Structures are given as structure tokens and as C-alpha cells.
Short mmCIF file of C-alpha atoms and ligand atoms in Angstrom, two decimals:
data_model
loop_
_atom_site.label_atom_id
_atom_site.label_comp_id
_atom_site.label_asym_id
_atom_site.label_seq_id
_atom_site.Cartn_x
_atom_site.Cartn_y
_atom_site.Cartn_z
CA MET Q 43 -39.87 140.40 152.01
CA THR Q 44 -42.32 143.07 153.20
CA GLU Q 45 -44.08 141.66 156.12
CA LEU Q 46 -47.79 141.69 156.48
CA VAL Q 47 -49.46 143.34 158.84
CA TYR Q 48 -53.36 141.98 157.66
CA GLU Q 49 -54.38 139.58 155.48
CA VAL Q 50 -57.84 140.32 154.93
CA LYS Q 51 -60.15 137.05 153.42
CA ASN Q 52 -64.23 137.05 152.23
CA LEU Q 53 -64.74 139.45 155.22
CA THR Q 54 -68.70 140.03 154.90
CA LYS Q 55 -70.53 142.44 157.35
CA VAL Q 56 -74.34 142.26 157.37
CA PHE Q 57 -76.47 144.08 159.53
CA GLU Q 58 -80.12 143.51 160.71
CA ALA Q 59 -82.07 147.06 160.98
CA GLY Q 60 -85.58 147.42 160.89
CA PHE Q 61 -88.75 146.11 164.04
CA PHE Q 62 -88.13 142.63 163.50
CA ARG Q 63 -84.23 142.69 162.41
CA THR Q 64 -86.09 141.72 158.87
CA SER Q 65 -84.44 143.98 156.38
CA LYS Q 66 -80.47 142.91 155.79
CA ILE Q 67 -77.42 146.27 155.46
CA VAL Q 68 -74.96 144.32 153.62
CA ALA Q 69 -71.80 146.87 155.16
CA LEU Q 70 -69.34 144.23 153.54
CA ASN Q 71 -69.83 141.88 151.23
CA ASP Q 72 -67.12 139.66 150.02
CA VAL Q 73 -63.66 141.80 150.71
CA THR Q 74 -59.87 140.24 150.47
CA PHE Q 75 -56.94 142.41 151.00
CA ASN Q 76 -54.05 142.47 152.29
CA VAL Q 77 -51.69 145.34 153.95
CA ASP Q 78 -47.90 145.15 154.39
CA LYS Q 79 -45.83 146.83 157.30
CA GLY Q 80 -45.51 150.36 156.26
CA ASP Q 81 -48.53 150.91 153.21
CA VAL Q 82 -50.49 154.08 153.71
CA LEU Q 83 -53.51 152.34 152.12
CA SER Q 84 -56.41 154.79 151.61
CA ILE Q 85 -60.27 152.83 151.58
CA VAL Q 86 -62.08 155.15 149.72
CA GLY Q 87 -65.94 155.37 148.77
CA GLU Q 88 -68.68 157.77 149.22
CA SER Q 89 -70.89 157.63 152.85
CA GLY Q 90 -72.43 154.28 152.82
CA SER Q 91 -69.93 152.04 151.21
CA GLY Q 92 -68.65 150.47 154.43
CA LYS Q 93 -65.58 152.41 155.22
CA SER Q 94 -66.11 152.80 158.59
CA THR Q 95 -67.58 149.26 159.33
CA LEU Q 96 -64.05 148.32 157.86
CA ALA Q 97 -62.41 150.91 160.13
CA LYS Q 98 -64.83 149.08 163.28
CA ILE Q 99 -64.03 145.75 162.50
CA LEU Q 100 -60.10 145.98 162.13
CA LEU Q 101 -60.03 147.53 165.35
CA LYS Q 102 -62.03 144.77 167.23
CA LEU Q 103 -64.92 147.21 167.92
CA GLU Q 104 -67.81 145.18 165.26
CA LYS Q 105 -67.35 141.53 164.42
CA PRO Q 106 -67.83 140.09 161.35
CA THR Q 107 -70.41 137.82 160.01
CA SER Q 108 -68.01 136.16 157.87
CA GLY Q 109 -64.53 135.91 156.99
CA LYS Q 110 -61.30 135.96 158.17
CA ILE Q 111 -59.19 138.12 159.36
CA PHE Q 112 -55.13 137.76 160.50
CA TYR Q 113 -53.03 140.43 162.10
CA LYS Q 114 -49.30 139.57 161.33
CA GLY Q 115 -50.37 136.34 160.34
CA VAL Q 116 -52.46 135.07 163.86
CA ASP Q 117 -56.00 134.77 163.41
CA LEU Q 118 -57.53 138.43 165.31
CA ASN Q 119 -60.35 137.00 167.50
CA GLU Q 120 -56.86 134.82 168.81
CA VAL Q 121 -54.53 138.29 169.07
CA ASP Q 122 -54.99 139.13 172.76
CA ASN Q 123 -57.22 142.63 173.01
CA LYS Q 124 -54.89 144.36 174.86
CA ARG Q 125 -52.05 143.69 173.42
CA TYR Q 126 -53.93 144.92 169.74
CA TRP Q 127 -54.80 147.57 171.26
CA ARG Q 128 -51.57 148.88 172.04
CA GLU Q 129 -50.20 147.89 168.74
CA VAL Q 130 -53.30 149.16 166.51
CA GLN Q 131 -54.29 152.88 167.23
CA ALA Q 132 -57.30 154.99 166.01
CA VAL Q 133 -58.35 158.25 165.31
CA PHE Q 134 -61.79 159.59 164.48
CA GLN Q 135 -63.57 161.69 162.17
CA ASP Q 136 -64.86 163.99 165.16
CA PRO Q 137 -61.80 165.13 167.29
CA TYR Q 138 -64.48 167.09 169.73
CA ALA Q 139 -65.55 163.84 170.05
CA SER Q 140 -62.49 162.26 171.07
CA PHE Q 141 -62.49 164.32 174.78
CA ASN Q 142 -63.69 164.92 177.82
CA PRO Q 143 -64.66 168.46 177.90
CA VAL Q 144 -64.35 168.72 180.96
CA HIS Q 145 -60.88 167.16 181.74
CA ARG Q 146 -57.67 168.56 180.90
CA ILE Q 147 -55.36 167.81 177.45
CA ASP Q 148 -52.86 166.37 180.24
CA ARG Q 149 -54.97 163.70 181.57
CA THR Q 150 -56.48 162.78 178.33
CA LEU Q 151 -52.56 162.15 177.39
CA LYS Q 152 -51.58 160.39 181.05
CA ALA Q 153 -54.47 157.52 180.49
CA PRO Q 154 -52.92 155.39 177.78
CA LEU Q 155 -49.22 155.91 179.26
CA LYS Q 156 -50.65 155.03 182.99
CA ASN Q 157 -52.53 151.75 180.77
CA TYR Q 158 -49.38 150.15 178.93
CA PHE Q 159 -46.65 151.43 180.45
CA ASN Q 160 -47.11 151.85 184.32
CA HIS Q 161 -43.54 151.46 185.13
CA LEU Q 162 -43.21 154.74 183.64
CA SER Q 163 -42.34 158.11 186.25
CA GLU Q 164 -44.07 161.03 186.25
CA ARG Q 165 -41.14 162.90 185.00
CA ASP Q 166 -40.82 160.57 182.58
CA ILE Q 167 -44.75 160.60 181.46
CA TYR Q 168 -43.95 164.27 180.96
CA SER Q 169 -41.15 163.98 178.67
CA ARG Q 170 -42.73 161.80 176.55
CA ILE Q 171 -45.73 164.08 176.38
CA LYS Q 172 -43.52 166.62 175.25
CA GLU Q 173 -41.73 164.61 173.07
CA VAL Q 174 -44.55 163.69 171.04
CA LEU Q 175 -46.04 166.91 171.56
CA GLU Q 176 -43.64 168.67 169.95
CA PHE Q 177 -43.45 165.59 166.82
CA VAL Q 178 -47.37 166.08 165.92
CA GLY Q 179 -46.16 170.19 165.86
CA LEU Q 180 -47.58 171.82 169.11
CA LYS Q 181 -45.88 173.67 171.45
CA PRO Q 182 -45.97 171.25 174.93
CA GLU Q 183 -46.31 174.57 177.60
CA GLU Q 184 -48.70 176.61 174.78
CA THR Q 185 -51.07 172.71 175.05
CA LEU Q 186 -50.61 171.44 178.89
CA GLY Q 187 -53.28 172.92 181.05
CA LYS Q 188 -55.01 173.42 178.73
CA TYR Q 189 -59.06 172.30 178.41
CA PRO Q 190 -60.28 170.86 175.15
CA HIS Q 191 -62.42 173.78 174.28
CA GLN Q 192 -59.40 176.31 173.67
CA PHE Q 193 -58.22 174.54 170.90
CA SER Q 194 -59.26 174.17 167.03
CA GLY Q 195 -60.78 171.20 165.45
CA GLY Q 196 -56.90 170.50 164.07
CA GLN Q 197 -54.92 171.48 166.83
CA LEU Q 198 -57.22 168.27 168.13
CA GLN Q 199 -56.85 166.44 166.24
CA ARG Q 200 -52.80 166.93 166.53
CA ILE Q 201 -53.09 166.20 169.67
CA MET Q 202 -55.67 162.53 168.99
CA ILE Q 203 -52.54 161.37 166.78
CA ALA Q 204 -50.10 162.59 169.88
CA ARG Q 205 -52.26 160.13 172.06
CA ALA Q 206 -51.98 158.00 169.52
CA LEU Q 207 -48.44 157.84 169.44
CA LEU Q 208 -48.12 157.91 172.89
CA VAL Q 209 -48.22 154.03 173.36
CA ASP Q 210 -45.70 153.19 170.73
CA PRO Q 211 -48.28 152.19 168.05
CA GLU Q 212 -47.40 150.00 164.66
CA VAL Q 213 -51.17 150.75 163.15
CA LEU Q 214 -52.57 153.43 162.78
CA ILE Q 215 -56.48 153.50 161.23
CA ALA Q 216 -57.78 157.22 160.38
CA ASP Q 217 -61.31 156.93 159.91
CA GLU Q 218 -62.44 160.45 158.10
CA PRO Q 219 -59.73 162.28 159.87
CA VAL Q 220 -59.49 165.99 158.11
CA SER Q 221 -62.95 165.90 157.28
CA MET Q 222 -64.38 168.00 159.75
CA ILE Q 223 -61.63 170.26 159.55
CA ASP Q 224 -60.69 173.60 158.23
CA ALA Q 225 -59.72 172.81 154.79
CA SER Q 226 -56.43 174.30 154.35
CA LEU Q 227 -54.89 172.55 157.28
CA ARG Q 228 -55.94 169.16 155.81
CA ILE Q 229 -53.32 169.17 153.83
CA GLU Q 230 -51.03 170.28 157.66
CA ILE Q 231 -52.50 166.58 158.83
CA LEU Q 232 -51.73 164.65 156.15
CA ASN Q 233 -48.41 165.43 156.02
CA LEU Q 234 -47.48 164.84 159.38
CA LEU Q 235 -49.79 161.53 158.45
CA HIS Q 236 -46.51 161.07 155.93
CA ASP Q 237 -44.02 161.97 158.73
CA ILE Q 238 -45.32 159.43 160.70
CA ASN Q 239 -45.48 157.14 158.56
CA VAL Q 240 -41.57 157.95 157.19
CA LYS Q 241 -40.23 158.12 160.24
CA ARG Q 242 -41.74 156.34 163.11
CA GLY Q 243 -42.61 153.33 160.20
CA ILE Q 244 -45.90 152.70 160.81
CA THR Q 245 -48.78 151.79 158.73
CA ILE Q 246 -51.29 153.78 158.38
CA LEU Q 247 -54.95 153.17 156.75
CA PHE Q 248 -56.22 156.18 155.66
CA ILE Q 249 -60.56 156.12 155.43
CA THR Q 250 -61.95 159.39 153.07
CA HIS Q 251 -64.44 160.11 150.90
CA ASP Q 252 -61.95 162.26 148.83
CA LEU Q 253 -59.94 160.05 145.77
CA SER Q 254 -57.05 163.54 145.96
CA LEU Q 255 -56.48 162.78 149.53
CA ALA Q 256 -55.68 159.36 149.34
CA SER Q 257 -53.74 160.24 146.00
CA TYR Q 258 -51.92 162.72 147.58
CA ILE Q 259 -50.46 160.53 151.05
CA SER Q 260 -50.82 156.69 150.28
CA ASN Q 261 -49.25 154.32 148.04
CA LYS Q 262 -52.10 151.73 147.68
CA ILE Q 263 -55.62 152.46 146.93
CA LEU Q 264 -58.36 149.81 147.61
CA VAL Q 265 -62.35 151.40 146.08
CA LEU Q 266 -65.37 150.53 148.19
CA TYR Q 267 -68.84 151.21 146.38
CA ARG Q 268 -71.15 149.41 148.77
CA GLY Q 269 -69.12 147.44 150.52
CA GLU Q 270 -67.59 145.42 147.75
CA ILE Q 271 -63.54 146.33 146.25
CA MET Q 272 -64.07 148.51 143.12
CA GLU Q 273 -60.71 148.39 142.75
CA PHE Q 274 -57.29 148.09 144.39
CA GLY Q 275 -53.93 149.12 143.77
CA ASP Q 276 -50.84 151.01 143.86
CA SER Q 277 -52.00 154.15 144.24
CA GLU Q 278 -50.23 155.75 141.33
CA GLU Q 279 -51.58 153.22 139.11
CA VAL Q 280 -55.38 153.47 139.79
CA VAL Q 281 -54.72 157.44 140.10
CA GLU Q 282 -52.94 157.80 136.50
CA ASN Q 283 -55.29 154.09 134.80
CA PRO Q 284 -58.78 154.18 136.65
CA LEU Q 285 -60.25 151.13 135.32
CA HIS Q 286 -63.69 150.85 137.21
CA PRO Q 287 -66.43 153.44 136.33
CA TYR Q 288 -66.48 154.15 139.53
CA THR Q 289 -62.95 155.49 140.21
CA GLN Q 290 -63.34 157.40 137.00
CA LEU Q 291 -66.16 159.02 138.47
CA LEU Q 292 -64.36 159.70 141.78
CA MET Q 293 -61.41 160.50 139.16
CA SER Q 294 -63.64 163.00 137.49
CA SER Q 295 -64.94 164.40 140.18
CA ILE Q 296 -61.42 166.18 141.99
CA PRO Q 297 -61.55 169.66 140.22
CA GLN Q 298 -57.74 169.95 139.28
CA VAL Q 299 -57.55 166.86 137.70
CA ASP Q 300 -57.72 166.70 133.89
CA ARG Q 301 -61.23 166.22 132.35
CA ARG Q 302 -59.87 163.47 129.69
CA PHE Q 303 -63.23 160.59 131.08
CA ASP Q 304 -66.04 160.28 129.65
CA ARG Q 305 -68.66 163.46 130.24
CA LYS Q 306 -71.25 160.33 130.46
CA LEU Q 307 -69.77 159.76 133.90
CA GLU Q 308 -70.45 162.77 135.49
CA ILE Q 309 -74.11 162.03 136.80
CA GLU Q 310 -74.84 163.13 140.52
CA LEU Q 311 -73.68 161.54 143.23
CA GLU Q 312 -76.59 161.03 144.66
CA LYS Q 313 -78.25 157.72 146.97
CA ILE Q 314 -79.73 155.28 144.39
CA GLU Q 315 -81.78 152.99 146.86
CA GLU Q 316 -81.63 149.68 144.27
CA VAL Q 317 -79.20 147.39 145.06
CA ASN Q 318 -78.12 144.48 142.58
CA LEU Q 319 -77.07 141.43 144.64
CA VAL Q 320 -77.42 139.38 141.69
CA GLY Q 321 -75.08 141.55 139.62
CA CYS Q 322 -72.65 144.53 139.67
CA VAL Q 323 -73.39 147.07 142.26
CA PHE Q 324 -72.43 149.85 140.55
CA GLN Q 325 -74.61 148.50 137.78
CA PRO Q 326 -77.63 150.86 138.50
CA ARG Q 327 -75.24 153.91 137.82
CA CYS Q 328 -72.36 152.43 135.59
CA PRO Q 329 -72.96 154.36 131.96
CA TYR Q 330 -71.45 150.75 130.29
CA ALA Q 331 -73.59 148.93 132.03
CA ARG Q 332 -75.01 145.82 129.81
CA SER Q 333 -77.16 142.43 130.91
CA ILE Q 334 -74.57 140.44 131.94
CA CYS Q 335 -73.89 143.06 134.07
CA ILE Q 336 -77.11 142.74 135.84
CA ASN Q 337 -77.40 139.48 135.97
CA THR Q 338 -74.24 138.47 136.88
CA LYS Q 339 -71.17 139.56 140.44
CA PRO Q 340 -67.73 140.02 138.29
CA GLY Q 341 -65.46 138.84 140.36
CA LEU Q 342 -62.21 141.40 140.99
CA ILE Q 343 -59.86 140.33 138.77
CA ASN Q 344 -55.95 141.38 138.27
CA ILE Q 345 -55.28 143.38 135.46
CA LYS Q 346 -51.59 143.90 136.79
CA PRO Q 347 -49.59 142.72 139.16
CA ASN Q 348 -50.55 144.98 142.05
CA HIS Q 349 -53.92 146.42 140.12
CA LEU Q 350 -56.90 144.32 140.63
CA VAL Q 351 -60.85 145.86 138.81
CA ARG Q 352 -63.99 144.74 139.61
CA CYS Q 353 -65.71 145.28 136.31
CA HIS Q 354 -67.38 142.73 133.41
CA LEU Q 355 -65.79 145.77 130.99
CA TYR Q 356 -62.12 144.01 131.68
CA GLY Q 357 -63.02 140.05 130.46
CA GLU Q 358 -63.43 137.34 132.35
CA SER Q 359 -63.15 137.65 136.03
CA GLN Q 360 -62.61 134.53 138.06
CA GLY Q 361 -65.53 134.76 140.51
P1 ADP R 186 -69.03 155.09 156.43
O1 ADP R 186 -68.22 154.61 156.78
O2 ADP R 186 -68.63 154.30 154.22
O3 ADP R 186 -70.24 156.11 155.78
P2 ADP R 186 -70.57 152.73 157.02
O4 ADP R 186 -69.80 152.02 156.80
O5 ADP R 186 -70.79 153.80 158.07
O6 ADP R 186 -69.58 153.48 155.84
O7 ADP R 186 -72.02 152.40 156.73
C1 ADP R 186 -71.76 151.04 155.98
C2 ADP R 186 -73.50 150.63 155.45
O8 ADP R 186 -73.78 150.22 156.82
C3 ADP R 186 -74.02 151.55 155.65
O9 ADP R 186 -75.11 151.31 155.02
C4 ADP R 186 -74.55 151.96 157.28
O10 ADP R 186 -76.53 152.21 157.45
C5 ADP R 186 -75.03 150.44 157.12
N1 ADP R 186 -74.18 150.54 159.08
C6 ADP R 186 -73.78 150.82 159.73
N2 ADP R 186 -73.97 150.84 161.12
C7 ADP R 186 -74.99 149.92 160.97
C8 ADP R 186 -75.41 149.30 162.50
N3 ADP R 186 -75.00 149.59 163.14
N4 ADP R 186 -77.05 149.34 162.13
C9 ADP R 186 -77.47 148.48 161.52
N5 ADP R 186 -76.64 149.25 159.92
C10 ADP R 186 -75.72 150.24 159.95
MG1 MG R 187 -67.97 156.23 157.91
#
């Protein structure tokens, strides 16, 4: 039996922007998916697709406009914040912004332990910190006592991951954790996240704009476009048999895969301002768009038990 960590149901987030709050930005629209315990779920999409908004709502840092989230079967609104913010840890994109530049690393690492495990002695705190630093691939004697500016971005991201692990989390939400890190170091951090999942049993939500990173690390992939789920399924399915034209476009922009997709799909990854609220959100960019795509929003269709797509190319949707 798989245990559910999250059930996200019809999640919608509308931001009101502009001087008189007259313009509405639909950051998430009717997003529904589950996360099982032990999953590494990648949430993939270009900038502006709603990934960070989804992360913030899951982290209880932002409130949804409508929809429901259940965490281990309990409505997220009913879950105690202190407990939740220990069990669900976050790693963000900019490792430099995550640290106070005037505090030594020790202070940053001790803070969560003092907050959640205040019975621990100073000695126990240090032995726990050392154990976790080693786990993330850092030498405690070369890390403790130093200031953030003495580390590279990759090292700081490892320290952030160590900080997250210190309090024994069950879930790690990593929002573009490697996008500001030197490309040569990215795979090492991904391997570390993989170890965290396998050795510590931690469920991971990995947010990225890069489908190749998603396919490297995750067992499930959710493709977002303009706040809507375009495709969701087992990673192998999504990568080897991408159904949505948008997923195919993302695949074709990965250099190492063979270009078996239609050349027509290699349209530029440029921002399209036109938003189609009645029909398919991807329709303005889609080479296969027909009149139904302009007039009717496609629903998510189950192609296989673990593979869903939102596209009129695949027949009747359930709405
Ligand atoms: P991503 O992380 O995929 O780049 P975001 O979730 O940051 O996307 O943003 C999704 C959309 O919501 C964008 O159009 C963005 O401009 C808008 N948005 C995000 N946060 C806010 C906010 N606080 N106020 C108004 N609009 C926002
Ligand atoms: Mg983002």
C-alpha cells in the first residue's frame, strides 16, 4: 500500500495585480495531483508557469484562492504549523539569499535544532550537525566556524540541504535548487537529493525548468504550463512517450536526445502574452491547434493508469 503524502485537489491561485487590483493573474488553475510517500516528483515548466506559487502554497507560505490540499490525509489548514514546518523542509533557488552574511554557519545550523529539539545538549547538537554535514559531502572541520562568503554556491546549497535534514523532515520541497549553481556541480547535488530520497526515505518535490534534470532524478513528472497541468505521469512514460505537444517541445530542447519530434515544434520558447482562458492555454503556441482547441478547454485524460494528458489530440476528455 502506498501512503499518500499530498492530495492536491482543484488548486487555483489568482493574484490581483495593478494599481486598482484590476488585472488578474491566474498562477494556478484547477491543479489536481497526488504525491505518494517516497516519491521524487518533478514539477517542470518554463518561468511563469506557477511552479514557485505551487511550492509556496504547499509550504503554507501562500494561501490558495480555491481548492484543497490534504497532507497525510488531513486538511492542510488543520495541520499545526510548527509541526508542519519541521516535517516539510524547503531548499530555494538562491543559496546566497538563504544565509545571513554576518552569522557563522554554526549559528545557521544550530537554529532549527534549538527550535525543534530544545532538549539536546550543545554536544549532541554538534554531533548531529557533524553527522549531517558529512552526509551532504562536507567536512565539518572545514565548514564550521566560517562565514557564508567563504563558500561557493554549490557548497552553500549543500549546507542548506544539511540544515533541512537536521530536523528529520519527511518531505523536501526544492525550488530550482541547482539553477544558480555551476553546471558542472549540478549532477552532484542531484545525486545527493537521490541519496536523501533512497537512504532517508524522504519524499522530494523537485522544481525545475529543465526536463532533463527532472528525468534524471524523479520517478514522476508533472508538466505545468501557465498554471495548468499539461501532462502528469511516471517519469519513464513522460520522457519516453511524451504526449503533450508542450512536453514534446521541452523534450526537443534537450540537446542529447535524438530529435525524433516534428521540426514544427521547435518554435521559440518565447513569452506569449495572449492567454486563452476559454480554450487550451497552450493553443497559441501549438502546431496542432484546431478550432476545438480555441473554443474548449481540454480536460485531463487518463491514457494509462499512470499517465495523464490535457490535450484534444487524445480524444474526449472528462471535462
Ligand atoms: P514560476 O516559479 O514557474 O516561474 P511563479 O509561480 O513564480 O512561476 O509565477 C506564476 C505567475 O504568477 C507569474 O505570472 C507571476 O508573475 C505571477 N505571480 C507570482 N507571484 C505573484 C505575486 N505575489 N503577485 C502577483 N503575481 C504573482
Ligand atoms: Mg519559480
